[in-house]
CSV table of C-alpha atoms in Angstrom, one decimal:
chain,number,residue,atom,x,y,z
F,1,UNK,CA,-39.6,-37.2,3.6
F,2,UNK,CA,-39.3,-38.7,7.4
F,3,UNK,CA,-36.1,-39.7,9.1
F,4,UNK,CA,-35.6,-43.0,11.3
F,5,UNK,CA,-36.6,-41.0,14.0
F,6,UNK,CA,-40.0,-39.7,12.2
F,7,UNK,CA,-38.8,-36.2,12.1
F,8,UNK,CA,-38.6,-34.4,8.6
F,9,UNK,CA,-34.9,-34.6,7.4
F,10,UNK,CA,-34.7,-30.7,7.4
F,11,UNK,CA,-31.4,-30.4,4.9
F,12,UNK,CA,-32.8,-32.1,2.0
F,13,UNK,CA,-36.3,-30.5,2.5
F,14,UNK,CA,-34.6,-27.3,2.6
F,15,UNK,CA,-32.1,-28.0,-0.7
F,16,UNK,CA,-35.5,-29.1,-2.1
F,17,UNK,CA,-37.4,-26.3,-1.1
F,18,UNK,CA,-34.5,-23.9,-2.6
F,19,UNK,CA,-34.4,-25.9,-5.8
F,20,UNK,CA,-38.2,-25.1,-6.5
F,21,UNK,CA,-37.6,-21.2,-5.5
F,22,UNK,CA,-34.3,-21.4,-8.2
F,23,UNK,CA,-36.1,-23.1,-10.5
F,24,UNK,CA,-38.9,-20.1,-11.0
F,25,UNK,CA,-36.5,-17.5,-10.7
F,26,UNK,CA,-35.0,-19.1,-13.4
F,27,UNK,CA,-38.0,-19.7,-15.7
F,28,UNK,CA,-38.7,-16.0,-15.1
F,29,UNK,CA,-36.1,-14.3,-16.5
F,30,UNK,CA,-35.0,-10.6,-16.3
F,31,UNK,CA,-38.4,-9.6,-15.5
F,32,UNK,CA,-38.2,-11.4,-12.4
F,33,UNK,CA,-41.4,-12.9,-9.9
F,34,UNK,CA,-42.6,-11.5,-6.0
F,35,UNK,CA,-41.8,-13.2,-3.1
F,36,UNK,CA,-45.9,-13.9,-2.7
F,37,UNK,CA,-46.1,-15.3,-6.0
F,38,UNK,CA,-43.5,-17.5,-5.3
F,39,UNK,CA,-45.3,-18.5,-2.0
F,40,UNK,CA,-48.3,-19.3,-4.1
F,41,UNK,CA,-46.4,-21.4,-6.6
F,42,UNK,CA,-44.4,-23.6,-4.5
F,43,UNK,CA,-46.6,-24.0,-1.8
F,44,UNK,CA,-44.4,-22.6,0.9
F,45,UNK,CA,-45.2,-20.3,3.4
F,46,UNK,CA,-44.3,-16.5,2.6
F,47,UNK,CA,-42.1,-16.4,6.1
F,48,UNK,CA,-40.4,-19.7,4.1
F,49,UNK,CA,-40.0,-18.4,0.8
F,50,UNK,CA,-38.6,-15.0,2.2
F,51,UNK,CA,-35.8,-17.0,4.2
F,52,UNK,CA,-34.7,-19.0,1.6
F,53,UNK,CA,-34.8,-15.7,-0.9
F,54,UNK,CA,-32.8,-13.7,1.6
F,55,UNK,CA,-30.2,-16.4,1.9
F,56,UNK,CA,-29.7,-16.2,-2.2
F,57,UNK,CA,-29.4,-12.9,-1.6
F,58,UNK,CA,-26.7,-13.4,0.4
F,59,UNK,CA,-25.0,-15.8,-1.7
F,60,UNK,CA,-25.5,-13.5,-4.4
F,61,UNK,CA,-27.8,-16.0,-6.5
F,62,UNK,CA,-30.7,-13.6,-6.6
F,63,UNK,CA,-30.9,-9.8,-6.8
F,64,UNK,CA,-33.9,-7.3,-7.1
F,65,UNK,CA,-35.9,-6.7,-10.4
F,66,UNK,CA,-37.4,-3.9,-9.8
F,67,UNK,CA,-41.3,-3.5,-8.3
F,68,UNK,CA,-44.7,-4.7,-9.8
F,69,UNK,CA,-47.5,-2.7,-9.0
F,70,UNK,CA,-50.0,-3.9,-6.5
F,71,UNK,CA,-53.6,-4.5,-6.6
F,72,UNK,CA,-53.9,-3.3,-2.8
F,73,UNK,CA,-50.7,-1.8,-0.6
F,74,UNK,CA,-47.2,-1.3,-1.7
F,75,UNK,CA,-45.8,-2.3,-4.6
F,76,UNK,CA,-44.4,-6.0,-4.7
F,77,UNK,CA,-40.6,-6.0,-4.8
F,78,UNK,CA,-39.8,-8.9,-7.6
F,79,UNK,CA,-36.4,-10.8,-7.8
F,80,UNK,CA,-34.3,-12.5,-10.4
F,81,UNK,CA,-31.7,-14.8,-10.8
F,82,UNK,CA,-28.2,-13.8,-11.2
F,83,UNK,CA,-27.2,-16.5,-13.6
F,84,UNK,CA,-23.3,-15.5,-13.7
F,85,UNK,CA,-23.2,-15.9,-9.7
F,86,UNK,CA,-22.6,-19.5,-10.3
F,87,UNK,CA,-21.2,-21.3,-13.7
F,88,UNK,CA,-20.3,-25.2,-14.3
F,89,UNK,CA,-17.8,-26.7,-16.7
F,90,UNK,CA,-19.1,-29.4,-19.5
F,91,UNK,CA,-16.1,-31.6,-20.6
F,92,UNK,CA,-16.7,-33.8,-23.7
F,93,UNK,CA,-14.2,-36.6,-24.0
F,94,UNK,CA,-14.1,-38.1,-27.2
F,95,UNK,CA,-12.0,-40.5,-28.7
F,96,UNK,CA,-9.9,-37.9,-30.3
F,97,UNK,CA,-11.0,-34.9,-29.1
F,98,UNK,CA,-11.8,-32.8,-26.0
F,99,UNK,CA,-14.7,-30.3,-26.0
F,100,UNK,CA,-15.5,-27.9,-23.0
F,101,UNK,CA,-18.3,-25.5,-22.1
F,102,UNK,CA,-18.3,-22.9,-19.4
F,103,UNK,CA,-22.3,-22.7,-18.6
F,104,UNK,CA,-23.7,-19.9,-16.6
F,105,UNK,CA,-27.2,-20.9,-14.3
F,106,UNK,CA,-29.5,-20.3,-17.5
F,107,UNK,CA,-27.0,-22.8,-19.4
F,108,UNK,CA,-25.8,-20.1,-21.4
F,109,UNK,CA,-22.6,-21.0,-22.5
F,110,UNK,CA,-20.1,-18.1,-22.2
F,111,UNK,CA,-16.8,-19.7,-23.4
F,112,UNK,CA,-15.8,-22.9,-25.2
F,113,UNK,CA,-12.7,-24.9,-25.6
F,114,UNK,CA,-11.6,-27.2,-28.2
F,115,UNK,CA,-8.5,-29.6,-28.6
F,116,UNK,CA,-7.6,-32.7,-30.0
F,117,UNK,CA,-7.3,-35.7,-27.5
F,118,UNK,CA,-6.1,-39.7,-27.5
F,119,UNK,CA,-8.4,-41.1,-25.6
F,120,UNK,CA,-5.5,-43.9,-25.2
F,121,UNK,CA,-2.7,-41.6,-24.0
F,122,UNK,CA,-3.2,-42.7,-20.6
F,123,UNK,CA,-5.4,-41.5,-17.9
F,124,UNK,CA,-2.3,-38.9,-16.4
F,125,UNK,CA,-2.0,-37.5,-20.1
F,126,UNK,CA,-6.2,-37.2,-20.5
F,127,UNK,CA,-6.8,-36.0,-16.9
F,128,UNK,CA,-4.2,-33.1,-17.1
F,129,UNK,CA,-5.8,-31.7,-20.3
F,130,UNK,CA,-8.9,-32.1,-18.4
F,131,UNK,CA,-7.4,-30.2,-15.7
F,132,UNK,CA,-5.7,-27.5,-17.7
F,133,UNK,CA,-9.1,-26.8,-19.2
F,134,UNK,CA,-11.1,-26.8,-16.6
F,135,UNK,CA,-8.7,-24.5,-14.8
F,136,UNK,CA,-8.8,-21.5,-17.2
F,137,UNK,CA,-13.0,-22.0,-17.4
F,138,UNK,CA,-12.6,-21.4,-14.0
F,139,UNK,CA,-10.6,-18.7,-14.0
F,140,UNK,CA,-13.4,-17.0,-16.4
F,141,UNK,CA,-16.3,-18.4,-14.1
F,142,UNK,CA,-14.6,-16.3,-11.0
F,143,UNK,CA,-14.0,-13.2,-13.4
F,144,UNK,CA,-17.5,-12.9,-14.5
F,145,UNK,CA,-19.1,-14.0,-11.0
F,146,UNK,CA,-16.7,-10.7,-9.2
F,147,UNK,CA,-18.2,-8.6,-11.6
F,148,UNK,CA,-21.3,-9.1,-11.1
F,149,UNK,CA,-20.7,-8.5,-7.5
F,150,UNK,CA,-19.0,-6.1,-7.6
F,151,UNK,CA,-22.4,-4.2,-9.4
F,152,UNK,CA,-24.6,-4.9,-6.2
F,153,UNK,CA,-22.8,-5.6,-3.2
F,154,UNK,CA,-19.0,-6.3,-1.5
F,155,UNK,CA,-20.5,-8.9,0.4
F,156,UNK,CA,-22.5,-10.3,-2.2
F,157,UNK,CA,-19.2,-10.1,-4.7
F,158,UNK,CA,-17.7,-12.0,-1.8
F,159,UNK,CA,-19.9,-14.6,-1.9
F,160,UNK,CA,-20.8,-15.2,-5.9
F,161,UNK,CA,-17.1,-15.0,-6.5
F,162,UNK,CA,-16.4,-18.5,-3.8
F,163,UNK,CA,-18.9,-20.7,-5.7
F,164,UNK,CA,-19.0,-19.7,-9.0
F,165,UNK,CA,-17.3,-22.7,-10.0
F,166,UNK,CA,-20.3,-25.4,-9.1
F,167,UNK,CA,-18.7,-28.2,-10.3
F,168,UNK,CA,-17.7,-30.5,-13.4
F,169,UNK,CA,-19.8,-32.4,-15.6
F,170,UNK,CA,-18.1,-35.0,-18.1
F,171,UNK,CA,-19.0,-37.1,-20.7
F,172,UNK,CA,-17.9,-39.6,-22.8
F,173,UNK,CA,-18.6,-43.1,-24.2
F,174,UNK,CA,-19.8,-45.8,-22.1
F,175,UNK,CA,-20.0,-47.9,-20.7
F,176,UNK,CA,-19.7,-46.8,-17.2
F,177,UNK,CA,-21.3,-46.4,-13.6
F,178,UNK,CA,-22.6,-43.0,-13.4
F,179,UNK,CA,-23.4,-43.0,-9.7
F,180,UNK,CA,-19.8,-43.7,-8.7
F,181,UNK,CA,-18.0,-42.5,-11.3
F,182,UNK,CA,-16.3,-45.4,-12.6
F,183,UNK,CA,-15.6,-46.3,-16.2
F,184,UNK,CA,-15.9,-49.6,-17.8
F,185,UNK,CA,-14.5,-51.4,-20.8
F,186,UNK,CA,-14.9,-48.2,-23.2
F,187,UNK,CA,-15.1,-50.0,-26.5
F,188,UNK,CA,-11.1,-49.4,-27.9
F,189,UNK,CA,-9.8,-48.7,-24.9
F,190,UNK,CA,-10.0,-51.6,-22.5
F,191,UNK,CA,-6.9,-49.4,-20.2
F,192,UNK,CA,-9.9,-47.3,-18.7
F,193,UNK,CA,-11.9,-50.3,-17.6
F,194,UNK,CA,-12.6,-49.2,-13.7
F,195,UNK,CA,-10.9,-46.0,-13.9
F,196,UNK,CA,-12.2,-44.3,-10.8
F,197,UNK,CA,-12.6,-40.8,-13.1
F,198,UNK,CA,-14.6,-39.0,-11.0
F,199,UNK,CA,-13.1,-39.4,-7.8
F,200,UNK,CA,-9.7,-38.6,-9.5
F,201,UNK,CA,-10.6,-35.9,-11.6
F,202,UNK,CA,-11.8,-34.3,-8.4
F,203,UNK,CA,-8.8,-34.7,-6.2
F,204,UNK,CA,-6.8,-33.0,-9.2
F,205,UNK,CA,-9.4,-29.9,-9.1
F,206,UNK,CA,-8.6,-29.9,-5.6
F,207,UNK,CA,-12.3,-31.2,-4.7
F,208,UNK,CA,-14.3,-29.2,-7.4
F,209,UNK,CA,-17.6,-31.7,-7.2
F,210,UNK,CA,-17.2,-33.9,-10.7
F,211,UNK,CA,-19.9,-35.9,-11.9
F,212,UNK,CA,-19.3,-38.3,-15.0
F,213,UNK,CA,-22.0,-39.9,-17.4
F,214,UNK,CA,-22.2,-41.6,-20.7
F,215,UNK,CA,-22.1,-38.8,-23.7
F,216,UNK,CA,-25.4,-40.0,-24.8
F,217,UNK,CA,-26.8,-39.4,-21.7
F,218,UNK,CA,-25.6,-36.0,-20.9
F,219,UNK,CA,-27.0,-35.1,-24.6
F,220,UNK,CA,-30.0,-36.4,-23.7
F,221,UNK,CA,-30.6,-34.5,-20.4
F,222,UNK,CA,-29.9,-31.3,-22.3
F,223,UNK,CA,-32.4,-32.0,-24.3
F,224,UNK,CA,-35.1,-32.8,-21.7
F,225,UNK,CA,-34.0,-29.7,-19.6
F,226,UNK,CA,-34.5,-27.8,-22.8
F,227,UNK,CA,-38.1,-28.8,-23.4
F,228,UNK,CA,-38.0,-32.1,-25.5
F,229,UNK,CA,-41.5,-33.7,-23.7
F,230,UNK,CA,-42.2,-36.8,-23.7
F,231,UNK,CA,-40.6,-40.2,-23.6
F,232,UNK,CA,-37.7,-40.5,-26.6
F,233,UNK,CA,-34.4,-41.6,-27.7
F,234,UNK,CA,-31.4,-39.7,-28.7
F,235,UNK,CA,-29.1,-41.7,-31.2
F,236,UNK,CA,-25.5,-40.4,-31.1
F,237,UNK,CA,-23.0,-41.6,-34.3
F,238,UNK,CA,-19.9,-40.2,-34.1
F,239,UNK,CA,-17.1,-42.6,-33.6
F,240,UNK,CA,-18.9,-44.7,-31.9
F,241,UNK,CA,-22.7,-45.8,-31.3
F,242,UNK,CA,-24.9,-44.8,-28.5
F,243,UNK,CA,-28.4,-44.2,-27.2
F,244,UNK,CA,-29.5,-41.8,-24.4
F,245,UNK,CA,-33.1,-42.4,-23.3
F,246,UNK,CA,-35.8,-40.8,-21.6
F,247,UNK,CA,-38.4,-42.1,-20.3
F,248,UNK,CA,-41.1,-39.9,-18.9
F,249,UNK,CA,-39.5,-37.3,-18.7
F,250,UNK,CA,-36.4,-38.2,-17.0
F,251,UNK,CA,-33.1,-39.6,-18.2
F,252,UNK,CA,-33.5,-43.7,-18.1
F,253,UNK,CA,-30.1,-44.8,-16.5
F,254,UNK,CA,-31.4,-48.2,-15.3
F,255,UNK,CA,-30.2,-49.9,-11.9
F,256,UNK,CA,-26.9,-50.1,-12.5
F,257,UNK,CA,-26.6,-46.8,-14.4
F,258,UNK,CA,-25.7,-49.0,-18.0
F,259,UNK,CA,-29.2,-48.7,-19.8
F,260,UNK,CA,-28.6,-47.0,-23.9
F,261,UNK,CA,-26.0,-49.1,-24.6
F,262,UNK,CA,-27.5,-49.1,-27.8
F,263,UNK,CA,-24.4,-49.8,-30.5
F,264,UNK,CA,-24.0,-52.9,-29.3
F,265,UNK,CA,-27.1,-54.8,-29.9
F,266,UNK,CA,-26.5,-57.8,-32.8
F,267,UNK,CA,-28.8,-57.4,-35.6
F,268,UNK,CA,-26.5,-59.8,-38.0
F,269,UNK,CA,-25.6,-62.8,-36.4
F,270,UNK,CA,-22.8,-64.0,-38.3
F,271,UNK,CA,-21.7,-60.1,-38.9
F,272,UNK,CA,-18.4,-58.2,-38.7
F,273,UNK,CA,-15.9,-58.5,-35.8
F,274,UNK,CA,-17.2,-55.6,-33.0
F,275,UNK,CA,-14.6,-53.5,-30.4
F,276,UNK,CA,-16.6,-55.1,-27.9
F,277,UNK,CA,-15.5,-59.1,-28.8
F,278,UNK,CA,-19.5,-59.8,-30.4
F,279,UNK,CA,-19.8,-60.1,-34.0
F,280,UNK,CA,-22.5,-58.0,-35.9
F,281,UNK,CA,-23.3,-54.9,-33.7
F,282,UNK,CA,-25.1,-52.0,-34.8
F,283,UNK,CA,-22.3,-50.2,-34.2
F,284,UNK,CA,-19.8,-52.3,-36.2
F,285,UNK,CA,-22.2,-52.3,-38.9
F,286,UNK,CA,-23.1,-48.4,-38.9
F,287,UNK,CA,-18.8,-47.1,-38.5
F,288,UNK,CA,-18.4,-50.0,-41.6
F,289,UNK,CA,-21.0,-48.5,-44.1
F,290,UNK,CA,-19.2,-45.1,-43.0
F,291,UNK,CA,-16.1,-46.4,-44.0
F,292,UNK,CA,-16.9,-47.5,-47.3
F,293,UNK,CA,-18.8,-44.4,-48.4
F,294,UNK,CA,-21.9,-45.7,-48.0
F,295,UNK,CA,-24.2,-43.6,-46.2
F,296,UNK,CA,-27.3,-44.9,-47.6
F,297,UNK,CA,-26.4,-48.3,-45.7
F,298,UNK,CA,-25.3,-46.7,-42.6
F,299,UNK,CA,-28.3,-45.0,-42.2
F,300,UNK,CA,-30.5,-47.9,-42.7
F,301,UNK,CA,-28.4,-50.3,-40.4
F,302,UNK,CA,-29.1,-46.9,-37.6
F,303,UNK,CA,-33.1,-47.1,-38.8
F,304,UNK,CA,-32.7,-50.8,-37.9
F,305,UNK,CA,-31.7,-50.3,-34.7
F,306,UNK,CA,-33.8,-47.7,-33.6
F,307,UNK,CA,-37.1,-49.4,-35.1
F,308,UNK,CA,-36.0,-52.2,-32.5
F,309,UNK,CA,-36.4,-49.2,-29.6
F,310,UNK,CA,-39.5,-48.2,-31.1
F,311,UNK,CA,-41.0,-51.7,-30.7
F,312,UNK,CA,-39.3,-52.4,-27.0
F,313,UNK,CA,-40.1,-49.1,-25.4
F,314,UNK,CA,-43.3,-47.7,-27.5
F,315,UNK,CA,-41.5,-44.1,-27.6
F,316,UNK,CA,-42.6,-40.8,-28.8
F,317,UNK,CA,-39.6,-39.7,-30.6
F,318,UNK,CA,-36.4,-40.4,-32.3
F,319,UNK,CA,-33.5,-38.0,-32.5
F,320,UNK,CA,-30.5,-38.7,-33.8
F,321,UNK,CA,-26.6,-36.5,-33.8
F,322,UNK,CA,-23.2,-36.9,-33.8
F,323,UNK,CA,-20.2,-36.0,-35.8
F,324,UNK,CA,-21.0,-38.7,-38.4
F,325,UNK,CA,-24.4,-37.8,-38.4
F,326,UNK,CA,-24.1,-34.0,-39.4
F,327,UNK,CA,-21.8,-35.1,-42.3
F,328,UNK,CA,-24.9,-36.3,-43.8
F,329,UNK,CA,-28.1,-35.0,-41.6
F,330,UNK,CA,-30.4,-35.4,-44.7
F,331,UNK,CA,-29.3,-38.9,-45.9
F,332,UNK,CA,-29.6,-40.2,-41.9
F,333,UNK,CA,-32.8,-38.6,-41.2
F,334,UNK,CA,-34.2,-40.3,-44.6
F,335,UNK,CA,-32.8,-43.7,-43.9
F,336,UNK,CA,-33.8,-43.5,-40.0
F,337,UNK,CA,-37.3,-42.0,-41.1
F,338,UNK,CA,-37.6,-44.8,-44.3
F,339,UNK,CA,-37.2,-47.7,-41.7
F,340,UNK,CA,-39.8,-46.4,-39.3
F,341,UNK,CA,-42.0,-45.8,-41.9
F,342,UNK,CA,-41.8,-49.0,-43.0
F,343,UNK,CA,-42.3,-50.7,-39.6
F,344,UNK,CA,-45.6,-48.6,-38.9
F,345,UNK,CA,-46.8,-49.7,-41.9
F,346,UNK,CA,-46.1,-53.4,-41.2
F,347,UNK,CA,-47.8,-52.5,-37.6
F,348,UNK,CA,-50.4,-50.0,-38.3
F,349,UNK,CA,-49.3,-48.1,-35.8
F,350,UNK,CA,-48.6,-44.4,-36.3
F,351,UNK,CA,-45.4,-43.7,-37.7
F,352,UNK,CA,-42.4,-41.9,-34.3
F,353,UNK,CA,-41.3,-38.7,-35.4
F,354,UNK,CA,-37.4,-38.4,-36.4
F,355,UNK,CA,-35.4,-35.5,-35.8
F,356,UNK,CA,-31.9,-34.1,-35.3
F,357,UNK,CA,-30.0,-33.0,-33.1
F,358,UNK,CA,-26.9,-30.5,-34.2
F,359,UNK,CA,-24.4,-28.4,-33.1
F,360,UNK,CA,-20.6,-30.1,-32.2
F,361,UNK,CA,-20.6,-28.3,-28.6
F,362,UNK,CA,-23.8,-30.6,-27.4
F,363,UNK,CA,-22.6,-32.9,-25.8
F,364,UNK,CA,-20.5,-30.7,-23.7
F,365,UNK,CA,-23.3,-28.5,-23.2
F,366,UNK,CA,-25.2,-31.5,-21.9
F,367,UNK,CA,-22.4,-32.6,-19.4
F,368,UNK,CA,-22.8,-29.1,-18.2
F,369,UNK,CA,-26.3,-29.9,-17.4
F,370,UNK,CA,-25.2,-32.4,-14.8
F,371,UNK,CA,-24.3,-30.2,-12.8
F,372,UNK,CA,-26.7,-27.6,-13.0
F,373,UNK,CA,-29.6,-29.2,-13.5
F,374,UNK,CA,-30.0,-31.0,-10.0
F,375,UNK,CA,-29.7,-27.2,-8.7
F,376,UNK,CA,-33.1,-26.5,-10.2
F,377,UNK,CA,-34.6,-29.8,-8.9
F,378,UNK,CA,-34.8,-31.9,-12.2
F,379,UNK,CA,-32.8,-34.9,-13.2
F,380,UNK,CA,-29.3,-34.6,-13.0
C-alpha cells in the first residue's frame, strides 16, 4: 500500500488497520478479547492495537469487558464492541413498496418500517418517503446510541450519539451503477433512467453518506456477511427477476457494476413481449406462469435459468427468495431443484445444492449491510 511518493498512505492503512480490530471485537461478542490477543491476531504491534483501541474508546465504539485471568502478571483487561454506538438504515424500494431497517454494528435490526410505494410517483414523491423514514430511524439510532453513553461516559455519550447514524444503504431493482449511484432504465420505469439517487438522496439527509445497489445484490452481501461460503447465486422473484452473485466470497458486481442481471436472459426466442423491449426473458416468462396460476411452470422456467448459471459460472449453490417465491417456497424449490437435477444427470456432474432464502425484511436488511459491512473490512 505505497503512495506516488513510496511512502505508506497512512489513512487508509489506518481505516484498514481499525477495520481488522472492529471486525474481532465484533466476532467476539459480549465476552469480549485482550488488547494482546488482538495484537496476535491482526498482526499489529501492541503499542498499534492499543492506539487504535483507545481511539474507539473515545468514540464510544468499544468499552471494557471485564478481565481474563493471566497466565503470568495482571489480569488482561478484554474489550467489546458497543454495537448500539453506531446504527445504519436499509431502505428497500420496491415497485410498490418501501421496506426499512434500522441495523445496529452486529446487524441486529432494532426497528422496521413498512409502507406502500409507486415506484412511478416521481423521484420528489419516492425520495421524501425515503427521507421521512430515514429521519425517524434516525431519531431511534441517536436515542439508543445516548443511552448507551450515557451508561459509561459523558464524553463517550458525546461522541456515540454524533455518529450513530453511519449512513444509508438502498436497494432496489436494477439496473444501475453502484459505484456512483446512478440508476438506469429500471424495467417499468424508464423516468428513473440516470437518476443520480445517491447523490440526491444524500443532499436531502443533509449529507448522511448513501450508498445504492441492486436489491439482489444487497441480499446477496447479507448473505455472505452472514456465513454463506463459497461461490453462489441468489435468485430474487418478486415482481421482477434478478440474480445477486458471489463469487469467492465476495459480491460479483463486474466492471461496470451491472453483472446479475439475470431476468433478462432469452431462453424462448420468439417468446412473450419483455419490460425491457426483448422478447422471451426469464423474467417475462417466470411473472407470466405467475399470472396464470401456474406455479409449476414458473418454477421450471426459474430452474431454467439458473441451470444456465450453473453451467457459466460452475457455482456451489443456488438460493432463491422473493415475495413470489415464499408464496410457494416448496413448489419453487422442487421445480429449481428438478431442473438441476436433471442437468447433472445429463452432465454427470454432481448435482448444486438449492435453498431458500425468507423473511420479507431481507433485502432491507441486506442494504443495511452496505454500509456496515465495509466498517468491518469485508465487501461492501
Amino acid at each position: 500500500m505505497r503512495g506516488a511518493g513510496g511512502g505508506a498512505n497512512l489513512l487508509a492503512l489506518r481505516s484498514h488497520n481499525t477495520a481488522l480490530v472492529l471486525d474481532l471485537l465484533r466476532t467476539a461478542g459480549t465476552e469480549g478479547i485482550s488488547r494482546l490477543e488482538l495484537a496476535e491476531r491482526t498482526g499489529l504491534t501492541p503499542q498499534a492495537v492499543s492506539k487504535i483501541t483507545a481511539r474507539l474508546r473515545e468514540e464510544g465504539l468499544a468499552a471494557e469487558a471485564g478481565r481474563r485471568a493471566s497466565t503470568g502478571g495482571k489480569p488482561r483487561t478484554v474489550l467489546r464492541l458497543v454495537p448500539e454506538a453506531g446504527h445504519a438504515v436499509g431502505v428497500h424500494l420496491d415497485r410498490d413498496e418501501l421496506r426499512a431497517v434500522l441495523a445496529d454494528l452486529y446487524g441486529t435490526v432494532v426497528a422496521r418500517r413498512h409502507a406502500a410505494l409507486d415506484l412511478g410517483a416521481g423521484a420528489e414523491a419516492v425520495l421524501g418517503r425515503v427521507a421521512a423514514v430515514v429521519g425517524e430511524l434516525g431519531a431511534e439510532a441517536a436515542e439508543a446510541a445516548g443511552a448507551a453513553g450515557a451508561a459509561r461516559t459523558a464524553g463517550a455519550a458525546g461522541a456515540a450519539g454524533g455518529r450513530s447514524l453511519l449512513g444509508v444503504g438502498v436497494a432496489l431493482p436494477g439496473p444501475l451503477d453502484h459505484r456512483r449511484g446512478v440508476l438506469h432504465r429500471v424495467t417499468g420505469f424508464p423516468e428513473w433512467d440516470g437518476f443520480p439517487l445517491r447523490d440526491t438522496l444524500a443532499e436531502r439527509l443533509g449529507g448522511v453518506p448513501v450508498v445504492v445497489d441492486k436489491d439482489t445484490n444487497a441480499v446477496a452481501l447479507g448473505l455472505a456477511v452472514g456465513g454463506e461460503g463459497g461461490s453462489f447465486a441468489y435468485l430474487h422473484l418478486g415482481t421482477g427477476l434478478g440474480a445477486g452473485l458471489v463469487v469467492g466470497g465476495s459480491v460479483h458486481r463486474g466492471p461496470r457494476t451491472g453483472a446479475g442481471e439475470f431476468g433478462h436472459q432469452v431462453v424462448q426466442l420468439d417468446g412473450p413481449p419483455c419490460g425491457c423491449g426483448d422478447r422471451g426473458c426469464v423474467e417475462a416468462l417466470c411473472l407470466a406462469a405467475v399470472a396464470r396460476g401456474e406455479t409449476g411452470e414458473a418454477a421450471r422456467v426459474l430452474g431454467t435459468g439458473a441451470a444456465n448459471l450453473v453451467g457459466l459460472l460452475d457455482i456451489d449453490r443456488v438460493l432463491v427468495g422473493g415475495r413470489t417465491v415464499e408464496g410457494a417456497p416448496g413448489v419453487f424449490l422442487g421445480g429449481v431443484r428438478g431442473v438441476l437435477e436433471a442437468r447433472a444427470r445429463r452432465t454427470g456432474e454432481e448435482c448444486v445444492g438449492v435453498g431458500l432464502v425468507s423473511g420479507e425484511s431481507r433485502v432491507a436488511e441486506g442494504a443495511a449491510q452496505l454500509v456496515l459491512a465495509p466498517v468491518f473490512g469485508q465487501d461492501g
